[in-house]
Coordinates of N, CA and C in Angstrom, one line a residue:
M1 N 124.5 101.5 85.5 CA 124.2 100.1 85.4 C 122.8 99.8 84.8
F2 N 121.8 100.6 85.2 CA 120.5 100.4 84.7 C 120.1 101.7 83.9
K3 N 119.7 101.5 82.6 CA 119.3 102.7 81.8 C 117.8 102.8 81.6
T4 N 117.2 101.6 81.7 CA 115.7 101.6 81.5 C 115.1 100.7 82.6
I5 N 114.2 101.2 83.4 CA 113.6 100.5 84.5 C 112.1 100.4 84.2
L6 N 111.5 99.3 84.5 CA 110.0 99.1 84.4 C 109.4 99.0 85.8
L7 N 108.5 99.9 86.1 CA 107.8 99.8 87.4 C 106.4 99.3 87.1
A8 N 106.1 98.2 87.8 CA 104.7 97.6 87.7 C 103.9 98.1 88.9
V9 N 102.8 98.7 88.6 CA 101.9 99.2 89.7 C 100.5 98.6 89.5
D10 N 99.8 98.5 90.7 CA 98.4 98.0 90.7 C 97.6 99.2 90.9
M11 N 96.9 99.7 89.9 CA 96.0 100.9 90.1 C 94.9 100.7 91.1
N12 N 94.6 99.5 91.4 CA 93.5 99.3 92.4 C 94.1 99.3 93.8
D13 N 95.4 99.4 93.9 CA 96.0 99.4 95.3 C 97.1 100.4 95.4
L14 N 96.7 101.7 94.9 CA 97.7 102.8 94.9 C 98.3 103.1 96.3
P15 N 97.5 103.1 97.3 CA 98.2 103.4 98.6 C 99.3 102.5 98.9
E16 N 99.2 101.2 98.5 CA 100.3 100.3 98.8 C 101.4 100.4 97.7
S17 N 101.1 101.0 96.6 CA 102.1 101.1 95.5 C 102.9 102.3 95.7
G18 N 102.6 103.3 96.6 CA 103.3 104.5 96.7 C 104.8 104.3 97.1
H19 N 105.0 103.4 98.1 CA 106.4 103.2 98.5 C 107.2 102.4 97.4
V20 N 106.5 101.7 96.6 CA 107.2 100.9 95.5 C 107.6 102.0 94.5
A21 N 106.7 102.9 94.2 CA 107.1 104.0 93.2 C 108.2 104.8 93.7
E22 N 108.2 105.1 95.0 CA 109.3 105.9 95.6 C 110.7 105.2 95.4
A23 N 110.7 104.0 95.6 CA 111.9 103.2 95.5 C 112.4 103.2 94.0
A24 N 111.4 103.0 93.1 CA 111.8 103.0 91.7 C 112.3 104.3 91.2
V25 N 111.7 105.4 91.7 CA 112.1 106.8 91.3 C 113.5 107.0 91.8
R26 N 113.8 106.7 93.1 CA 115.1 106.9 93.6 C 116.1 106.1 92.8
M27 N 115.8 104.9 92.5 CA 116.7 104.0 91.7 C 117.0 104.7 90.3
A28 N 115.9 105.2 89.6 CA 116.0 105.8 88.3 C 116.9 107.1 88.4
Q29 N 116.7 107.9 89.5 CA 117.4 109.1 89.6 C 118.9 108.8 89.9
C30 N 119.2 107.8 90.7 CA 120.6 107.5 91.0 C 121.3 106.9 89.8
E31 N 120.6 106.2 89.0 CA 121.2 105.6 87.8 C 121.1 106.4 86.6
G32 N 120.4 107.5 86.6 CA 120.2 108.3 85.4 C 119.3 107.5 84.4
A33 N 118.4 106.8 84.9 CA 117.6 105.9 84.0 C 116.3 106.4 83.7
T34 N 115.7 105.9 82.7 CA 114.3 106.2 82.3 C 113.4 105.2 83.0
L35 N 112.3 105.7 83.5 CA 111.4 104.8 84.3 C 110.0 104.7 83.5
H36 N 109.8 103.5 83.0 CA 108.5 103.2 82.3 C 107.6 102.6 83.4
V37 N 106.3 102.8 83.3 CA 105.4 102.4 84.3 C 104.3 101.5 83.6
I38 N 104.0 100.4 84.2 CA 103.0 99.5 83.6 C 101.9 99.2 84.6
N39 N 100.7 99.1 84.2 CA 99.6 98.6 85.0 C 98.9 97.6 84.1
V40 N 98.7 96.4 84.7 CA 98.1 95.3 83.9 C 96.7 95.0 84.5
I41 N 95.7 95.1 83.6 CA 94.3 94.8 83.9 C 94.2 93.3 83.7
P42 N 93.8 92.5 84.7 CA 93.7 91.1 84.6 C 92.7 90.7 83.4
G43 N 93.1 89.7 82.7 CA 92.2 89.2 81.6 C 90.8 88.8 82.2
S44 N 89.8 88.7 81.3 CA 88.5 88.4 81.7 C 88.3 86.9 82.0
G45 N 89.4 86.2 81.9 CA 89.3 84.7 82.2 C 88.7 83.9 81.1
M46 N 87.5 83.3 81.4 CA 86.9 82.5 80.4 C 86.5 83.2 79.2
A47 N 86.6 82.6 78.0 CA 86.2 83.3 76.7 C 84.8 83.7 76.8
M48 N 83.9 82.9 77.4 CA 82.5 83.3 77.5 C 82.3 84.6 78.2
V49 N 83.1 84.9 79.2 CA 83.0 86.2 79.9 C 83.5 87.3 79.0
G50 N 84.6 87.1 78.4 CA 85.1 88.1 77.4 C 84.2 88.4 76.3
S51 N 83.5 87.4 75.8 CA 82.6 87.7 74.7 C 81.3 88.4 75.2
Y52 N 80.9 88.1 76.4 CA 79.8 88.8 77.0 C 80.1 90.3 77.2
L53 N 81.3 90.6 77.6 CA 81.6 92.0 77.9 C 81.9 92.8 76.5
G54 N 82.4 92.1 75.6 CA 82.7 92.7 74.3 C 83.9 93.6 74.2
P55 N 84.4 93.9 73.0 CA 85.6 94.7 72.9 C 85.3 96.2 73.3
D56 N 84.1 96.7 73.2 CA 83.9 98.1 73.6 C 84.1 98.2 75.1
Q57 N 83.6 97.3 75.9 CA 83.7 97.4 77.4 C 85.2 97.2 77.7
A58 N 85.9 96.4 77.1 CA 87.4 96.2 77.4 C 88.1 97.5 77.1
N59 N 87.7 98.2 76.0 CA 88.4 99.5 75.6 C 88.1 100.5 76.6
V60 N 86.8 100.5 77.2 CA 86.4 101.5 78.2 C 87.2 101.3 79.5
I61 N 87.4 100.1 79.9 CA 88.1 99.7 81.1 C 89.6 100.1 80.9
K62 N 90.1 99.9 79.7 CA 91.5 100.2 79.5 C 91.7 101.7 79.4
A63 N 90.8 102.4 78.9 CA 90.9 103.9 78.8 C 90.8 104.5 80.2
E64 N 89.9 104.0 81.0 CA 89.8 104.5 82.4 C 91.1 104.2 83.2
A65 N 91.6 103.1 83.0 CA 92.9 102.7 83.7 C 94.0 103.6 83.2
A66 N 94.1 103.9 81.9 CA 95.1 104.8 81.4 C 95.0 106.2 81.9
E67 N 93.8 106.7 82.1 CA 93.5 108.0 82.6 C 93.9 108.1 84.1
K68 N 93.6 107.1 84.8 CA 94.0 107.0 86.3 C 95.5 106.9 86.4
L69 N 96.1 106.1 85.6 CA 97.6 105.9 85.6 C 98.3 107.2 85.3
T70 N 97.8 108.0 84.3 CA 98.4 109.2 83.9 C 98.3 110.2 85.0
A71 N 97.1 110.3 85.7 CA 96.9 111.3 86.8 C 97.9 110.9 87.9
W72 N 98.0 109.6 88.3 CA 98.8 109.2 89.4 C 100.3 109.5 89.0
A73 N 100.7 109.1 87.8 CA 102.1 109.3 87.5 C 102.5 110.8 87.5
A74 N 101.6 111.7 87.1 CA 101.9 113.1 87.1 C 102.3 113.6 88.5
E75 N 101.7 112.9 89.5 CA 102.1 113.3 90.9 C 103.2 112.5 91.5
A76 N 103.3 111.3 91.1 CA 104.3 110.3 91.8 C 105.6 110.2 91.1
I77 N 105.7 110.5 89.8 CA 106.9 110.3 89.0 C 107.4 111.6 88.5
P78 N 108.6 112.0 88.9 CA 109.2 113.3 88.3 C 109.4 113.2 86.8
A79 N 109.1 114.3 86.1 CA 109.1 114.3 84.7 C 110.5 113.9 84.1
E80 N 111.6 114.2 84.8 CA 112.9 114.0 84.3 C 113.3 112.5 84.2
V81 N 112.6 111.6 84.9 CA 112.8 110.2 84.8 C 111.7 109.4 84.1
L82 N 110.6 110.1 83.9 CA 109.4 109.4 83.4 C 109.6 109.1 81.9
G83 N 109.4 107.8 81.6 CA 109.4 107.4 80.2 C 107.9 107.3 79.7
E84 N 107.5 106.1 79.3 CA 106.1 105.9 78.9 C 105.3 105.2 79.9
L85 N 104.0 105.4 79.8 CA 103.0 104.7 80.6 C 102.4 103.7 79.8
H86 N 102.2 102.5 80.3 CA 101.6 101.4 79.6 C 100.5 100.7 80.3
V87 N 99.4 100.6 79.7 CA 98.2 99.8 80.3 C 98.0 98.6 79.4
M88 N 98.1 97.5 80.0 CA 98.0 96.2 79.2 C 96.8 95.4 79.9
Q89 N 96.4 94.4 79.1 CA 95.4 93.5 79.7 C 95.8 92.1 79.4
G90 N 95.7 91.2 80.4 CA 96.1 89.9 80.2 C 96.6 89.3 81.5
T91 N 97.4 88.3 81.4 CA 98.0 87.6 82.6 C 99.1 88.6 83.2
I92 N 99.0 89.0 84.4 CA 99.8 90.1 85.0 C 101.3 89.8 84.8
Y93 N 101.8 88.7 85.3 CA 103.2 88.5 85.2 C 103.7 88.4 83.8
H94 N 102.9 87.8 82.9 CA 103.3 87.6 81.5 C 103.4 89.0 80.8
E95 N 102.4 89.9 81.1 CA 102.4 91.2 80.4 C 103.6 92.1 81.0
I96 N 103.9 91.9 82.2 CA 105.1 92.7 82.8 C 106.3 92.3 82.1
I97 N 106.6 91.0 82.0 CA 107.8 90.5 81.4 C 107.8 90.8 79.9
K98 N 106.7 90.7 79.2 CA 106.6 91.1 77.8 C 107.0 92.6 77.6
M99 N 106.4 93.4 78.4 CA 106.7 94.9 78.3 C 108.1 95.2 78.6
A100 N 108.7 94.5 79.6 CA 110.1 94.7 79.9 C 111.0 94.4 78.7
Q101 N 110.7 93.4 78.0 CA 111.4 93.0 76.8 C 111.2 94.1 75.7
K102 N 110.0 94.5 75.6 CA 109.6 95.5 74.5 C 110.4 96.9 74.7
V103 N 110.4 97.3 76.0 CA 111.1 98.6 76.2 C 112.6 98.5 76.5
G104 N 113.1 97.3 76.5 CA 114.5 97.0 76.7 C 114.9 97.3 78.2
A105 N 114.0 97.0 79.1 CA 114.3 97.2 80.5 C 115.5 96.4 81.0
D106 N 116.3 97.1 81.8 CA 117.4 96.4 82.5 C 117.0 95.8 83.8
A107 N 115.9 96.4 84.4 CA 115.4 96.0 85.7 C 113.9 96.2 85.7
I108 N 113.3 95.4 86.6 CA 111.9 95.5 86.8 C 111.7 95.7 88.3
V109 N 110.8 96.7 88.7 CA 110.5 96.9 90.1 C 109.0 96.6 90.3
V110 N 108.8 95.7 91.2 CA 107.4 95.2 91.6 C 107.2 95.3 93.1
G111 N 106.0 95.4 93.5 CA 105.6 95.3 94.9 C 105.1 94.0 95.2
A112 N 105.2 93.6 96.5 CA 104.7 92.3 96.9 C 104.1 92.5 98.3
N113 N 102.9 91.9 98.5 CA 102.3 91.9 99.8 C 102.8 90.7 100.5
R114 N 102.5 90.7 101.8 CA 102.9 89.5 102.6 C 102.2 88.3 102.1
P115 N 102.9 87.2 101.8 CA 102.3 86.1 101.2 C 101.3 85.4 102.2
A116 N 100.2 85.0 101.6 CA 99.3 84.1 102.3 C 99.6 82.7 102.0
L117 N 99.1 81.7 102.7 CA 99.4 80.3 102.6 C 99.1 79.9 101.1
K118 N 98.1 80.4 100.5 CA 97.8 80.0 99.1 C 98.9 80.5 98.1
D119 N 99.5 81.6 98.5 CA 100.6 82.1 97.6 C 101.8 81.2 97.6
Y120 N 102.0 80.5 98.7 CA 103.1 79.5 98.7 C 102.9 78.4 97.7
L121 N 101.6 78.1 97.5 CA 101.3 77.0 96.6 C 101.1 77.4 95.2
V122 N 100.4 78.6 95.0 CA 100.1 79.0 93.6 C 101.2 80.0 93.2
G123 N 101.6 80.9 94.0 CA 102.7 81.9 93.7 C 102.1 83.2 93.2
P124 N 102.4 84.3 93.9 CA 102.0 85.6 93.5 C 102.7 86.1 92.3
N125 N 102.1 87.1 91.7 CA 102.7 87.6 90.4 C 104.1 88.1 90.6
A126 N 104.4 88.7 91.7 CA 105.8 89.1 91.9 C 106.8 88.0 91.8
A127 N 106.4 86.9 92.5 CA 107.3 85.7 92.5 C 107.4 85.1 91.0
R128 N 106.4 85.2 90.3 CA 106.5 84.7 88.9 C 107.3 85.6 88.0
V129 N 107.3 86.9 88.3 CA 108.1 87.8 87.5 C 109.6 87.5 87.9
V130 N 109.9 87.3 89.2 CA 111.2 87.0 89.6 C 111.7 85.7 88.9
R131 N 110.9 84.7 88.9 CA 111.3 83.4 88.4 C 111.5 83.4 86.9
H132 N 110.7 84.2 86.1 CA 110.7 84.1 84.7 C 111.4 85.2 83.9
A133 N 111.6 86.4 84.6 CA 112.2 87.5 83.9 C 113.7 87.3 83.7
P134 N 114.2 87.7 82.5 CA 115.7 87.6 82.4 C 116.4 88.8 83.0
Q135 N 115.6 89.9 83.3 CA 116.2 91.1 83.9 C 116.3 90.9 85.4
S136 N 117.1 91.9 86.0 CA 117.1 92.0 87.4 C 115.7 92.4 87.9
V137 N 115.3 91.9 89.0 CA 114.0 92.2 89.5 C 114.1 92.6 91.0
L138 N 113.6 93.8 91.3 CA 113.6 94.3 92.7 C 112.2 94.2 93.2
V139 N 112.0 93.5 94.3 CA 110.7 93.3 94.9 C 110.7 94.1 96.2
I140 N 109.7 95.0 96.2 CA 109.6 95.9 97.4 C 108.4 95.5 98.2
R141 N 108.6 95.3 99.5 CA 107.5 94.9 100.4 C 107.0 96.2 101.1

């Protein structure tokens, strides 16, 4: 049913992402699917902040995140299901959906924390992925 799965992880919250990765790995193994992994670095927000940091700092942050993601994936994702690792920067839910389209994902696996009151009003990234993605989305708590 699923041939390509996109797993979204938060490298700043790896202890919480562990069970999400386990679910995605099991799903990929059962389906014989390839598992792509994405980590999105939130955008710098205001243009003024981005221009202050400069492109060199953004590249350093991205490189550090890619290194951390590679090390984590080597331990958490079996080689037989691992596709590509992707580190993007921007709006989290938008980058997840965009990457799912790019890799031809049939499903997206995301983690979700227990929602706070503000999340009911603003909406967490997982909820936005569910609302906007054309693929099936599995949300792991």
